[in-house]
Amino acid sequence: QVQLVESGGGSVQAGGSLKLSCAASKYILSNCEMGWYRQAPGKERELVSTITTDGTTTYEDSVKGRFTISQDNTKNTLYLQMTGLKTEDTAVYYCGAVPAGGCSAWGQGTQVTVSS
């Protein structure tokens, strides 16, 4: 399985911002729909946002207007810009290829902690 590498997590106060990065291969970003997922303690992993190879994006309702997914194919990197962070955004965030068409890749996760 292809590995992705996330970075950019950390601890912020409510209302703050963080930008997550995910280093991926050119092949993965060019051929797979990519997503950011998160898993809070005691909860199942949930899909936060996706971006297709043609740039179409989707967002889970609770992050709409606050999070922005993007990718830079010149840097082979996927991003998640998070603003207006809330305590309920606290979770381990993972980037991954949306499982379809043979795409399969996961990162190791990066912790995001939002304090009140």
XYZ file of C-alpha atoms in Angstrom:
116
model
C 0.000 0.000 0.000
C 1.227 3.439 -0.921
C 2.127 5.581 2.031
C 1.335 9.223 2.420
C 2.992 11.572 4.910
C 0.964 14.167 6.794
C 2.340 17.151 8.647
C 1.116 20.405 10.124
C -0.895 19.227 13.080
C -0.576 20.808 16.481
C -2.373 22.509 19.330
C -4.327 25.716 18.879
C -6.961 27.661 20.718
C -10.522 27.755 19.517
C -10.858 30.159 16.632
C -7.334 29.505 15.441
C -6.054 28.078 12.195
C -3.867 25.237 11.028
C -2.808 24.015 7.610
C -2.250 20.320 7.158
C -0.056 18.973 4.383
C 0.103 15.516 2.872
C 3.031 14.499 0.696
C 1.976 12.028 -1.961
C 3.268 10.557 -5.158
C 2.580 12.241 -8.467
C 0.797 9.080 -9.609
C -1.612 9.118 -6.675
C -2.526 12.787 -7.006
C -2.958 12.538 -10.758
C -5.120 9.434 -10.734
C -7.010 9.299 -7.446
C -9.661 11.268 -5.681
C -8.063 12.349 -2.410
C -9.575 12.936 0.966
C -8.959 14.146 4.475
C -10.409 12.033 7.247
C -10.414 12.437 10.998
C -10.919 10.231 14.010
C -11.758 11.652 17.400
C -11.258 9.631 20.589
C -13.960 7.026 20.947
C -15.440 7.771 17.529
C -15.233 6.215 14.117
C -13.113 7.703 11.370
C -15.112 10.185 9.301
C -14.587 11.751 5.926
C -14.017 15.489 6.213
C -13.324 16.616 2.677
C -12.488 15.290 -0.762
C -11.004 16.614 -3.981
C -11.194 14.948 -7.362
C -8.488 14.990 -9.998
C -10.352 17.786 -11.792
C -10.526 19.877 -8.628
C -14.112 19.256 -7.536
C -14.369 19.453 -3.757
C -16.780 18.227 -1.106
C -17.012 18.984 2.594
C -18.688 17.431 5.578
C -21.392 19.804 6.820
C -19.685 20.740 10.084
C -16.569 22.066 8.320
C -18.171 23.855 5.377
C -17.021 27.441 5.210
C -14.150 26.786 7.619
C -11.967 24.161 5.904
C -10.502 24.279 2.413
C -8.989 21.321 0.609
C -6.505 21.848 -2.194
C -3.610 20.203 -3.903
C -0.460 21.425 -5.591
C 0.571 18.971 -8.266
C 3.903 20.745 -8.755
C 4.759 19.896 -5.147
C 2.887 16.571 -5.045
C 1.113 17.772 -1.940
C -2.452 17.758 -0.654
C -3.519 20.441 1.827
C -6.274 21.104 4.306
C -6.527 24.707 5.459
C -8.523 24.837 8.667
C -9.822 28.100 10.072
C -12.257 28.941 12.843
C -11.249 25.771 14.642
C -13.582 24.422 17.300
C -12.915 22.048 20.188
C -14.982 19.439 18.383
C -12.434 19.487 15.546
C -9.949 17.799 17.871
C -8.948 14.513 16.253
C -6.224 12.666 14.429
C -6.368 13.759 10.813
C -5.461 11.405 8.005
C -5.058 11.929 4.305
C -5.959 9.097 2.009
C -6.884 8.138 -1.489
C -10.616 7.564 -1.744
C -10.887 3.799 -2.310
C -11.964 3.435 -5.922
C -10.454 2.347 -9.200
C -7.556 0.620 -7.521
C -6.547 3.639 -5.446
C -5.362 2.756 -1.971
C -3.113 4.936 0.160
C -3.113 6.168 3.732
C -1.027 8.431 5.872
C -0.017 7.825 9.466
C -2.108 10.682 10.803
C -1.380 13.978 12.483
C -2.905 15.151 15.753
C -4.963 18.325 15.881
C -5.941 19.560 19.332
C -8.199 22.564 19.789
C -8.558 23.988 23.272
C -11.192 26.368 24.569
